[in-house]
């Protein structure tokens, strides 16, 4: 009896341990599946416009917080950098503050077999900034063309009829963007068309935020950047197409009314027709929730959202 009792005792213990092990293994498998699902979640790569980088990061953070099936990696570098990555097939979405060129569209299609698809995701007023102590409040497109254009006739503040006490040299310091920037491309064409280039000698900066920060420290400076980057150290000028035309400030109302003359769409380009998570992400950006972030960051949302 003692032998049988011992045998029964061992059998019962074995069964208990086995059952316990099963529970542990079951929990581990469940946790393992959870980790695996996180590891296999789609990572969307999003690159391009420095004007849009803060907006793109805000979208990415919000979207990642509400979905567990995808995350978004955002980097800047300029619209040209984003388009180059699209052409090479190394990103899912390129951010651009100018429209993709026909040659770039052709290259991307040839290299990847997928034609980039265009999405307008908001609008931006390209503001003309000066130091907050500069005694000027408005400017025309023609004056800006003579400040920035080749062989321009406006090189001093006195050429604009301004006595700028905080700029003893009287020289206008032109702040611009690097040539791979969509903002640079758009501003140049808005002022000069396609037959004239910028004058050499401007201070060309990498990012939209950098432009505004430098102008805020430089009383002699003038520059251009998205209206969403304004600070208390600078002011945005009202702009008119001609001296006799009305002057308009860069703001939401004037952009939607198409009265502010230096406003442009903001674009996202997917590599081919978007599907799956990329489509879900773009649909969310175009939704009321995504467009609310556009307005919060100082850009102009789509009118129908």
PDB file of C-alpha atoms in Angstrom:
ATOM      1  CA  UNK A   1       0.000   0.000   0.000  1.00  0.00           C
ATOM      2  CA  UNK A   2       2.812   2.329   0.816  1.00  0.00           C
ATOM      3  CA  UNK A   3       4.452   1.591  -2.521  1.00  0.00           C
ATOM      4  CA  UNK A   4       1.212   2.192  -4.416  1.00  0.00           C
ATOM      5  CA  UNK A   5       0.577   5.327  -2.350  1.00  0.00           C
ATOM      6  CA  UNK A   6       4.036   6.645  -3.197  1.00  0.00           C
ATOM      7  CA  UNK A   7       3.492   5.874  -6.861  1.00  0.00           C
ATOM      8  CA  UNK A   8       0.140   7.684  -6.817  1.00  0.00           C
ATOM      9  CA  UNK A   9       1.743  10.652  -5.057  1.00  0.00           C
ATOM     10  CA  UNK A  10       4.498  10.894  -7.702  1.00  0.00           C
ATOM     11  CA  UNK A  11       1.914  10.619 -10.474  1.00  0.00           C
ATOM     12  CA  UNK A  12      -0.195  13.386  -8.962  1.00  0.00           C
ATOM     13  CA  UNK A  13       2.853  15.660  -8.564  1.00  0.00           C
ATOM     14  CA  UNK A  14       3.892  14.984 -12.151  1.00  0.00           C
ATOM     15  CA  UNK A  15       0.455  15.933 -13.396  1.00  0.00           C
ATOM     16  CA  UNK A  16       0.426  19.116 -11.302  1.00  0.00           C
ATOM     17  CA  UNK A  17       3.857  20.168 -12.553  1.00  0.00           C
ATOM     18  CA  UNK A  18       2.887  19.384 -16.124  1.00  0.00           C
ATOM     19  CA  UNK A  19      -0.288  21.414 -15.789  1.00  0.00           C
ATOM     20  CA  UNK A  20       1.659  24.321 -14.263  1.00  0.00           C
ATOM     21  CA  UNK A  21       4.233  24.118 -17.039  1.00  0.00           C
ATOM     22  CA  UNK A  22       1.445  24.220 -19.596  1.00  0.00           C
ATOM     23  CA  UNK A  23       0.091  27.398 -18.035  1.00  0.00           C
ATOM     24  CA  UNK A  24       3.556  29.001 -18.082  1.00  0.00           C
ATOM     25  CA  UNK A  25       4.192  27.914 -21.665  1.00  0.00           C
ATOM     26  CA  UNK A  26       0.758  29.156 -22.683  1.00  0.00           C
ATOM     27  CA  UNK A  27       1.381  32.595 -21.135  1.00  0.00           C
ATOM     28  CA  UNK A  28       4.801  32.785 -22.723  1.00  0.00           C
ATOM     29  CA  UNK A  29       3.385  31.933 -26.131  1.00  0.00           C
ATOM     30  CA  UNK A  30       0.748  34.598 -25.799  1.00  0.00           C
ATOM     31  CA  UNK A  31       3.322  37.200 -24.784  1.00  0.00           C
ATOM     32  CA  UNK A  32       5.561  36.000 -27.590  1.00  0.00           C
ATOM     33  CA  UNK A  33       2.795  36.532 -30.101  1.00  0.00           C
ATOM     34  CA  UNK A  34       2.262  40.069 -28.770  1.00  0.00           C
ATOM     35  CA  UNK A  35       5.941  40.910 -29.132  1.00  0.00           C
ATOM     36  CA  UNK A  36       6.069  39.360 -32.582  1.00  0.00           C
ATOM     37  CA  UNK A  37       3.060  41.348 -33.688  1.00  0.00           C
ATOM     38  CA  UNK A  38       4.802  44.512 -32.507  1.00  0.00           C
ATOM     39  CA  UNK A  39       8.002  43.532 -34.269  1.00  0.00           C
ATOM     40  CA  UNK A  40       6.172  42.853 -37.522  1.00  0.00           C
ATOM     41  CA  UNK A  41       4.153  46.069 -37.398  1.00  0.00           C
ATOM     42  CA  UNK A  42       4.690  48.033 -40.598  1.00  0.00           C
ATOM     43  CA  UNK A  43       7.157  50.904 -40.384  1.00  0.00           C
ATOM     44  CA  UNK A  44       6.350  53.594 -42.928  1.00  0.00           C
ATOM     45  CA  UNK A  45       9.245  55.791 -44.000  1.00  0.00           C
ATOM     46  CA  UNK A  46       8.357  59.436 -44.586  1.00  0.00           C
ATOM     47  CA  UNK A  47      10.964  61.958 -45.777  1.00  0.00           C
ATOM     48  CA  UNK A  48      11.318  65.377 -47.377  1.00  0.00           C
ATOM     49  CA  UNK A  49      10.259  68.985 -46.888  1.00  0.00           C
ATOM     50  CA  UNK A  50      11.756  70.864 -43.939  1.00  0.00           C
ATOM     51  CA  UNK A  51       8.743  73.192 -44.057  1.00  0.00           C
ATOM     52  CA  UNK A  52       6.543  70.170 -43.349  1.00  0.00           C
ATOM     53  CA  UNK A  53       8.801  68.252 -40.966  1.00  0.00           C
ATOM     54  CA  UNK A  54       7.158  69.503 -37.741  1.00  0.00           C
ATOM     55  CA  UNK A  55       3.729  68.820 -39.195  1.00  0.00           C
ATOM     56  CA  UNK A  56       4.790  65.356 -40.400  1.00  0.00           C
ATOM     57  CA  UNK A  57       6.202  64.508 -36.968  1.00  0.00           C
ATOM     58  CA  UNK A  58       2.998  65.629 -35.260  1.00  0.00           C
ATOM     59  CA  UNK A  59       0.949  63.471 -37.634  1.00  0.00           C
ATOM     60  CA  UNK A  60       3.255  60.495 -37.074  1.00  0.00           C
ATOM     61  CA  UNK A  61       3.127  60.748 -33.281  1.00  0.00           C
ATOM     62  CA  UNK A  62      -0.648  61.068 -33.204  1.00  0.00           C
ATOM     63  CA  UNK A  63      -1.223  58.243 -35.680  1.00  0.00           C
ATOM     64  CA  UNK A  64       1.194  55.882 -33.957  1.00  0.00           C
ATOM     65  CA  UNK A  65      -0.652  56.562 -30.714  1.00  0.00           C
ATOM     66  CA  UNK A  66      -4.014  55.512 -32.129  1.00  0.00           C
ATOM     67  CA  UNK A  67      -2.925  52.489 -34.168  1.00  0.00           C
ATOM     68  CA  UNK A  68      -0.900  49.471 -33.116  1.00  0.00           C
ATOM     69  CA  UNK A  69      -0.383  48.089 -36.594  1.00  0.00           C
ATOM     70  CA  UNK A  70       2.004  50.710 -37.967  1.00  0.00           C
ATOM     71  CA  UNK A  71       4.505  53.399 -37.050  1.00  0.00           C
ATOM     72  CA  UNK A  72       5.923  56.277 -39.064  1.00  0.00           C
ATOM     73  CA  UNK A  73       9.570  57.313 -39.260  1.00  0.00           C
ATOM     74  CA  UNK A  74       9.896  60.986 -40.259  1.00  0.00           C
ATOM     75  CA  UNK A  75      12.997  62.831 -41.480  1.00  0.00           C
ATOM     76  CA  UNK A  76      13.569  66.138 -43.272  1.00  0.00           C
ATOM     77  CA  UNK A  77      16.327  67.257 -45.602  1.00  0.00           C
ATOM     78  CA  UNK A  78      14.238  69.233 -48.069  1.00  0.00           C
ATOM     79  CA  UNK A  79      11.660  68.451 -50.749  1.00  0.00           C
ATOM     80  CA  UNK A  80      14.389  67.454 -53.199  1.00  0.00           C
ATOM     81  CA  UNK A  81      15.745  64.929 -50.707  1.00  0.00           C
ATOM     82  CA  UNK A  82      12.298  63.408 -50.275  1.00  0.00           C
ATOM     83  CA  UNK A  83      11.757  63.158 -54.022  1.00  0.00           C
ATOM     84  CA  UNK A  84      15.206  61.569 -54.476  1.00  0.00           C
ATOM     85  CA  UNK A  85      14.306  58.932 -51.872  1.00  0.00           C
ATOM     86  CA  UNK A  86      11.029  58.298 -53.699  1.00  0.00           C
ATOM     87  CA  UNK A  87      12.913  57.873 -56.978  1.00  0.00           C
ATOM     88  CA  UNK A  88      15.238  55.370 -55.286  1.00  0.00           C
ATOM     89  CA  UNK A  89      12.320  53.514 -53.735  1.00  0.00           C
ATOM     90  CA  UNK A  90      13.599  53.962 -50.163  1.00  0.00           C
ATOM     91  CA  UNK A  91      10.543  55.744 -48.717  1.00  0.00           C
ATOM     92  CA  UNK A  92       6.816  55.100 -48.671  1.00  0.00           C
ATOM     93  CA  UNK A  93       5.859  58.785 -48.676  1.00  0.00           C
ATOM     94  CA  UNK A  94       7.749  61.930 -49.720  1.00  0.00           C
ATOM     95  CA  UNK A  95       6.793  65.338 -48.288  1.00  0.00           C
ATOM     96  CA  UNK A  96       7.056  68.252 -50.713  1.00  0.00           C
ATOM     97  CA  UNK A  97       6.380  71.967 -50.434  1.00  0.00           C
ATOM     98  CA  UNK A  98       6.489  72.159 -54.242  1.00  0.00           C
ATOM     99  CA  UNK A  99       4.993  69.944 -56.915  1.00  0.00           C
ATOM    100  CA  UNK A 100       7.019  67.030 -58.230  1.00  0.00           C
ATOM    101  CA  UNK A 101       8.611  67.738 -61.608  1.00  0.00           C
ATOM    102  CA  UNK A 102       7.664  65.697 -64.711  1.00  0.00           C
ATOM    103  CA  UNK A 103      11.250  64.436 -65.012  1.00  0.00           C
ATOM    104  CA  UNK A 104      11.231  63.275 -61.374  1.00  0.00           C
ATOM    105  CA  UNK A 105       7.894  61.546 -61.877  1.00  0.00           C
ATOM    106  CA  UNK A 106       9.301  59.736 -64.902  1.00  0.00           C
ATOM    107  CA  UNK A 107      12.480  58.699 -63.058  1.00  0.00           C
ATOM    108  CA  UNK A 108      10.555  57.314 -60.092  1.00  0.00           C
ATOM    109  CA  UNK A 109       8.276  55.308 -62.374  1.00  0.00           C
ATOM    110  CA  UNK A 110      11.199  53.897 -64.362  1.00  0.00           C
ATOM    111  CA  UNK A 111      13.270  53.008 -61.293  1.00  0.00           C
ATOM    112  CA  UNK A 112      10.540  51.445 -59.175  1.00  0.00           C
ATOM    113  CA  UNK A 113       7.828  50.453 -61.608  1.00  0.00           C
ATOM    114  CA  UNK A 114       5.413  52.560 -59.569  1.00  0.00           C
ATOM    115  CA  UNK A 115       4.145  56.006 -60.524  1.00  0.00           C
ATOM    116  CA  UNK A 116       4.092  58.423 -57.538  1.00  0.00           C
ATOM    117  CA  UNK A 117       0.595  59.491 -56.518  1.00  0.00           C
ATOM    118  CA  UNK A 118      -0.018  63.093 -55.436  1.00  0.00           C
ATOM    119  CA  UNK A 119      -2.005  64.180 -52.372  1.00  0.00           C
ATOM    120  CA  UNK A 120      -2.574  67.802 -51.320  1.00  0.00           C
ATOM    121  CA  UNK A 121      -2.571  67.660 -47.508  1.00  0.00           C
ATOM    122  CA  UNK A 122      -2.842  71.359 -46.614  1.00  0.00           C
ATOM    123  CA  UNK A 123      -1.691  74.841 -47.591  1.00  0.00           C
ATOM    124  CA  UNK A 124       1.006  77.209 -46.436  1.00  0.00           C
ATOM    125  CA  UNK A 125       1.401  80.956 -46.719  1.00  0.00           C
ATOM    126  CA  UNK A 126       5.038  81.694 -47.444  1.00  0.00           C
ATOM    127  CA  UNK A 127       5.594  84.705 -45.210  1.00  0.00           C
ATOM    128  CA  UNK A 128       8.161  87.463 -45.745  1.00  0.00           C
ATOM    129  CA  UNK A 129       9.917  88.024 -42.423  1.00  0.00           C
ATOM    130  CA  UNK A 130      11.919  90.950 -41.044  1.00  0.00           C
ATOM    131  CA  UNK A 131      13.271  91.709 -37.574  1.00  0.00           C
ATOM    132  CA  UNK A 132      10.495  93.008 -35.311  1.00  0.00           C
ATOM    133  CA  UNK A 133      12.218  96.434 -35.049  1.00  0.00           C
ATOM    134  CA  UNK A 134      12.444  96.947 -38.813  1.00  0.00           C
ATOM    135  CA  UNK A 135      10.306  99.998 -39.775  1.00  0.00           C
ATOM    136  CA  UNK A 136       8.426  98.349 -42.622  1.00  0.00           C
ATOM    137  CA  UNK A 137       5.036  96.615 -42.646  1.00  0.00           C
ATOM    138  CA  UNK A 138       4.325  95.878 -46.296  1.00  0.00           C
ATOM    139  CA  UNK A 139       6.107  95.026 -49.527  1.00  0.00           C
ATOM    140  CA  UNK A 140       5.290  94.155 -53.151  1.00  0.00           C
ATOM    141  CA  UNK A 141       6.261  91.180 -55.261  1.00  0.00           C
ATOM    142  CA  UNK A 142       8.160  93.536 -57.591  1.00  0.00           C
ATOM    143  CA  UNK A 143      10.210  94.908 -54.674  1.00  0.00           C
ATOM    144  CA  UNK A 144      11.001  91.392 -53.477  1.00  0.00           C
ATOM    145  CA  UNK A 145      12.094  90.484 -57.004  1.00  0.00           C
ATOM    146  CA  UNK A 146      14.551  93.399 -56.995  1.00  0.00           C
ATOM    147  CA  UNK A 147      15.860  92.381 -53.559  1.00  0.00           C
ATOM    148  CA  UNK A 148      16.401  88.717 -54.418  1.00  0.00           C
ATOM    149  CA  UNK A 149      16.791  88.643 -58.199  1.00  0.00           C
ATOM    150  CA  UNK A 150      19.965  88.752 -60.274  1.00  0.00           C
ATOM    151  CA  UNK A 151      21.184  92.311 -60.819  1.00  0.00           C
ATOM    152  CA  UNK A 152      18.463  93.539 -58.478  1.00  0.00           C
ATOM    153  CA  UNK A 153      18.109  97.272 -57.940  1.00  0.00           C
ATOM    154  CA  UNK A 154      17.214  97.107 -54.231  1.00  0.00           C
ATOM    155  CA  UNK A 155      20.213  96.361 -52.036  1.00  0.00           C
ATOM    156  CA  UNK A 156      19.739  98.838 -49.185  1.00  0.00           C
ATOM    157  CA  UNK A 157      16.853  99.615 -46.866  1.00  0.00           C
ATOM    158  CA  UNK A 158      17.005 103.219 -48.033  1.00  0.00           C
ATOM    159  CA  UNK A 159      16.157 101.944 -51.538  1.00  0.00           C
ATOM    160  CA  UNK A 160      12.752 101.127 -50.027  1.00  0.00           C
ATOM    161  CA  UNK A 161      12.498 104.620 -48.552  1.00  0.00           C
ATOM    162  CA  UNK A 162      13.283 103.365 -45.064  1.00  0.00           C
ATOM    163  CA  UNK A 163      15.584 104.930 -42.489  1.00  0.00           C
ATOM    164  CA  UNK A 164      16.553 101.798 -40.540  1.00  0.00           C
ATOM    165  CA  UNK A 165      18.254 103.044 -37.368  1.00  0.00           C
ATOM    166  CA  UNK A 166      18.967  99.518 -36.116  1.00  0.00           C
ATOM    167  CA  UNK A 167      20.851  98.669 -39.310  1.00  0.00           C
ATOM    168  CA  UNK A 168      23.808 101.118 -39.449  1.00  0.00           C
ATOM    169  CA  UNK A 169      25.196  99.586 -42.655  1.00  0.00           C
ATOM    170  CA  UNK A 170      21.824 100.111 -44.407  1.00  0.00           C
ATOM    171  CA  UNK A 171      22.581  96.895 -46.340  1.00  0.00           C
ATOM    172  CA  UNK A 172      19.751  94.383 -46.760  1.00  0.00           C
ATOM    173  CA  UNK A 173      20.942  90.943 -45.662  1.00  0.00           C
ATOM    174  CA  UNK A 174      19.082  88.409 -47.770  1.00  0.00           C
ATOM    175  CA  UNK A 175      18.185  85.166 -45.976  1.00  0.00           C
ATOM    176  CA  UNK A 176      17.245  82.296 -48.262  1.00  0.00           C
ATOM    177  CA  UNK A 177      16.986  78.498 -48.326  1.00  0.00           C
ATOM    178  CA  UNK A 178      19.250  75.918 -49.907  1.00  0.00           C
ATOM    179  CA  UNK A 179      18.499  75.036 -53.515  1.00  0.00           C
ATOM    180  CA  UNK A 180      17.141  71.533 -52.749  1.00  0.00           C
ATOM    181  CA  UNK A 181      14.326  73.148 -50.759  1.00  0.00           C
ATOM    182  CA  UNK A 182      10.813  73.239 -52.168  1.00  0.00           C
ATOM    183  CA  UNK A 183      10.362  76.586 -50.409  1.00  0.00           C
ATOM    184  CA  UNK A 184      13.364  77.999 -52.307  1.00  0.00           C
ATOM    185  CA  UNK A 185      11.984  76.658 -55.588  1.00  0.00           C
ATOM    186  CA  UNK A 186       8.488  78.043 -55.023  1.00  0.00           C
ATOM    187  CA  UNK A 187       9.581  81.462 -53.739  1.00  0.00           C
ATOM    188  CA  UNK A 188      11.987  81.970 -56.646  1.00  0.00           C
ATOM    189  CA  UNK A 189       9.313  81.198 -59.241  1.00  0.00           C
ATOM    190  CA  UNK A 190       6.679  83.298 -57.437  1.00  0.00           C
ATOM    191  CA  UNK A 191       9.007  86.314 -57.591  1.00  0.00           C
ATOM    192  CA  UNK A 192      11.021  85.781 -60.756  1.00  0.00           C
ATOM    193  CA  UNK A 193       9.200  83.295 -62.944  1.00  0.00           C
ATOM    194  CA  UNK A 194      11.396  80.868 -64.888  1.00  0.00           C
ATOM    195  CA  UNK A 195      13.580  83.371 -66.746  1.00  0.00           C
ATOM    196  CA  UNK A 196      15.563  84.890 -63.889  1.00  0.00           C
ATOM    197  CA  UNK A 197      17.561  83.469 -60.989  1.00  0.00           C
ATOM    198  CA  UNK A 198      18.418  84.592 -57.466  1.00  0.00           C
ATOM    199  CA  UNK A 199      21.389  86.898 -56.942  1.00  0.00           C
ATOM    200  CA  UNK A 200      24.403  85.187 -55.379  1.00  0.00           C
ATOM    201  CA  UNK A 201      25.487  86.235 -51.898  1.00  0.00           C
ATOM    202  CA  UNK A 202      22.418  85.411 -49.832  1.00  0.00           C
ATOM    203  CA  UNK A 203      22.729  83.504 -46.567  1.00  0.00           C
ATOM    204  CA  UNK A 204      21.231  80.126 -47.478  1.00  0.00           C
ATOM    205  CA  UNK A 205      19.944  78.087 -44.549  1.00  0.00           C
ATOM    206  CA  UNK A 206      18.912  74.475 -44.220  1.00  0.00           C
ATOM    207  CA  UNK A 207      15.590  74.716 -42.396  1.00  0.00           C
ATOM    208  CA  UNK A 208      12.483  76.887 -42.176  1.00  0.00           C
ATOM    209  CA  UNK A 209      12.932  77.385 -38.445  1.00  0.00           C
ATOM    210  CA  UNK A 210      16.564  78.449 -38.953  1.00  0.00           C
ATOM    211  CA  UNK A 211      15.490  81.249 -41.299  1.00  0.00           C
ATOM    212  CA  UNK A 212      13.166  82.801 -38.733  1.00  0.00           C
ATOM    213  CA  UNK A 213      15.662  82.415 -35.871  1.00  0.00           C
ATOM    214  CA  UNK A 214      18.448  84.164 -37.801  1.00  0.00           C
ATOM    215  CA  UNK A 215      16.158  87.029 -38.848  1.00  0.00           C
ATOM    216  CA  UNK A 216      15.088  87.435 -35.222  1.00  0.00           C
ATOM    217  CA  UNK A 217      18.745  88.057 -34.292  1.00  0.00           C
ATOM    218  CA  UNK A 218      19.627  90.184 -37.340  1.00  0.00           C
ATOM    219  CA  UNK A 219      18.030  93.642 -37.642  1.00  0.00           C
ATOM    220  CA  UNK A 220      19.300  94.125 -41.232  1.00  0.00           C
ATOM    221  CA  UNK A 221      17.810  90.846 -42.506  1.00  0.00           C
ATOM    222  CA  UNK A 222      14.847  89.876 -44.664  1.00  0.00           C
ATOM    223  CA  UNK A 223      13.815  86.325 -45.473  1.00  0.00           C
ATOM    224  CA  UNK A 224      10.998  83.922 -46.262  1.00  0.00           C
ATOM    225  CA  UNK A 225       9.563  80.911 -44.482  1.00  0.00           C
ATOM    226  CA  UNK A 226       6.269  79.242 -43.641  1.00  0.00           C
ATOM    227  CA  UNK A 227       3.870  81.362 -41.613  1.00  0.00           C
ATOM    228  CA  UNK A 228       3.712  78.672 -38.956  1.00  0.00           C
ATOM    229  CA  UNK A 229       7.280  79.450 -37.873  1.00  0.00           C
ATOM    230  CA  UNK A 230       6.589  83.035 -36.701  1.00  0.00           C
ATOM    231  CA  UNK A 231       7.956  84.132 -33.316  1.00  0.00           C
ATOM    232  CA  UNK A 232       7.809  87.306 -31.217  1.00  0.00           C
ATOM    233  CA  UNK A 233      11.264  88.304 -32.531  1.00  0.00           C
ATOM    234  CA  UNK A 234      10.094  88.800 -36.113  1.00  0.00           C
ATOM    235  CA  UNK A 235       7.165  90.218 -38.008  1.00  0.00           C
ATOM    236  CA  UNK A 236       5.463  89.081 -41.189  1.00  0.00           C
ATOM    237  CA  UNK A 237       4.958  91.690 -43.899  1.00  0.00           C
ATOM    238  CA  UNK A 238       1.742  92.262 -45.810  1.00  0.00           C
ATOM    239  CA  UNK A 239       2.288  91.549 -49.505  1.00  0.00           C
ATOM    240  CA  UNK A 240       0.733  92.941 -52.697  1.00  0.00           C
ATOM    241  CA  UNK A 241       1.212  91.862 -56.287  1.00  0.00           C
ATOM    242  CA  UNK A 242       1.688  95.493 -57.420  1.00  0.00           C
ATOM    243  CA  UNK A 243       1.920  98.862 -55.586  1.00  0.00           C
ATOM    244  CA  UNK A 244      -1.670  99.698 -56.552  1.00  0.00           C
ATOM    245  CA  UNK A 245      -3.113  96.341 -55.473  1.00  0.00           C
ATOM    246  CA  UNK A 246      -4.440  95.544 -51.975  1.00  0.00           C
ATOM    247  CA  UNK A 247      -1.937  94.252 -49.434  1.00  0.00           C
ATOM    248  CA  UNK A 248      -2.721  91.000 -47.645  1.00  0.00           C
ATOM    249  CA  UNK A 249      -1.305  89.391 -44.526  1.00  0.00           C
ATOM    250  CA  UNK A 250      -0.291  85.737 -44.504  1.00  0.00           C
ATOM    251  CA  UNK A 251      -3.108  84.068 -42.579  1.00  0.00           C
ATOM    252  CA  UNK A 252      -5.665  81.287 -42.852  1.00  0.00           C
ATOM    253  CA  UNK A 253      -8.492  83.465 -44.182  1.00  0.00           C
ATOM    254  CA  UNK A 254      -6.416  85.060 -46.947  1.00  0.00           C
ATOM    255  CA  UNK A 255      -4.941  81.752 -48.055  1.00  0.00           C
ATOM    256  CA  UNK A 256      -8.365  80.106 -48.313  1.00  0.00           C
ATOM    257  CA  UNK A 257      -9.675  83.195 -50.141  1.00  0.00           C
ATOM    258  CA  UNK A 258      -6.632  82.999 -52.459  1.00  0.00           C
ATOM    259  CA  UNK A 259      -5.866  86.679 -51.885  1.00  0.00           C
ATOM    260  CA  UNK A 260      -2.430  86.288 -50.281  1.00  0.00           C
ATOM    261  CA  UNK A 261      -0.098  86.094 -53.306  1.00  0.00           C
ATOM    262  CA  UNK A 262       2.615  83.751 -51.972  1.00  0.00           C
ATOM    263  CA  UNK A 263       0.654  80.686 -50.873  1.00  0.00           C
ATOM    264  CA  UNK A 264       1.160  77.127 -52.041  1.00  0.00           C
ATOM    265  CA  UNK A 265      -0.206  73.629 -51.484  1.00  0.00           C
ATOM    266  CA  UNK A 266       1.662  71.122 -49.333  1.00  0.00           C
ATOM    267  CA  UNK A 267       2.042  67.721 -50.979  1.00  0.00           C
ATOM    268  CA  UNK A 268       2.600  64.123 -50.004  1.00  0.00           C
ATOM    269  CA  UNK A 269       3.603  61.614 -52.674  1.00  0.00           C
ATOM    270  CA  UNK A 270       3.152  57.885 -52.210  1.00  0.00           C
ATOM    271  CA  UNK A 271       5.203  55.391 -54.198  1.00  0.00           C
ATOM    272  CA  UNK A 272       2.490  54.005 -56.439  1.00  0.00           C
ATOM    273  CA  UNK A 273      -1.196  53.793 -55.577  1.00  0.00           C
ATOM    274  CA  UNK A 274      -1.302  53.618 -51.768  1.00  0.00           C
ATOM    275  CA  UNK A 275      -2.557  50.405 -50.214  1.00  0.00           C
ATOM    276  CA  UNK A 276      -2.740  48.903 -46.737  1.00  0.00           C
ATOM    277  CA  UNK A 277      -1.268  50.960 -43.931  1.00  0.00           C
ATOM    278  CA  UNK A 278       0.034  53.687 -46.258  1.00  0.00           C
ATOM    279  CA  UNK A 279      -3.478  54.254 -47.594  1.00  0.00           C
ATOM    280  CA  UNK A 280      -4.928  54.179 -44.071  1.00  0.00           C
ATOM    281  CA  UNK A 281      -2.367  56.769 -42.945  1.00  0.00           C
ATOM    282  CA  UNK A 282      -2.998  59.121 -45.862  1.00  0.00           C
ATOM    283  CA  UNK A 283      -6.772  58.780 -45.424  1.00  0.00           C
ATOM    284  CA  UNK A 284      -6.350  59.723 -41.757  1.00  0.00           C
ATOM    285  CA  UNK A 285      -4.204  62.778 -42.629  1.00  0.00           C
ATOM    286  CA  UNK A 286      -6.960  63.958 -44.980  1.00  0.00           C
ATOM    287  CA  UNK A 287      -9.642  63.377 -42.340  1.00  0.00           C
ATOM    288  CA  UNK A 288     -10.978  66.045 -39.980  1.00  0.00           C
ATOM    289  CA  UNK A 289      -8.707  64.719 -37.212  1.00  0.00           C
ATOM    290  CA  UNK A 290      -5.584  64.941 -39.358  1.00  0.00           C
ATOM    291  CA  UNK A 291      -6.525  68.376 -40.694  1.00  0.00           C
ATOM    292  CA  UNK A 292      -7.047  69.684 -37.174  1.00  0.00           C
ATOM    293  CA  UNK A 293      -3.313  69.164 -36.608  1.00  0.00           C
ATOM    294  CA  UNK A 294      -2.589  71.176 -39.778  1.00  0.00           C
ATOM    295  CA  UNK A 295      -4.357  74.205 -38.318  1.00  0.00           C
ATOM    296  CA  UNK A 296      -2.873  73.771 -34.834  1.00  0.00           C
ATOM    297  CA  UNK A 297       0.645  73.959 -36.271  1.00  0.00           C
ATOM    298  CA  UNK A 298      -0.018  77.227 -38.105  1.00  0.00           C
ATOM    299  CA  UNK A 299      -0.723  75.863 -41.568  1.00  0.00           C
ATOM    300  CA  UNK A 300      -3.972  76.050 -43.525  1.00  0.00           C
ATOM    301  CA  UNK A 301      -6.204  72.958 -43.568  1.00  0.00           C
ATOM    302  CA  UNK A 302      -8.120  71.772 -46.588  1.00  0.00           C
ATOM    303  CA  UNK A 303     -11.268  73.874 -46.968  1.00  0.00           C
ATOM    304  CA  UNK A 304     -13.686  70.944 -47.000  1.00  0.00           C
ATOM    305  CA  UNK A 305     -12.460  69.421 -43.705  1.00  0.00           C
TER     306      UNK A 305
END
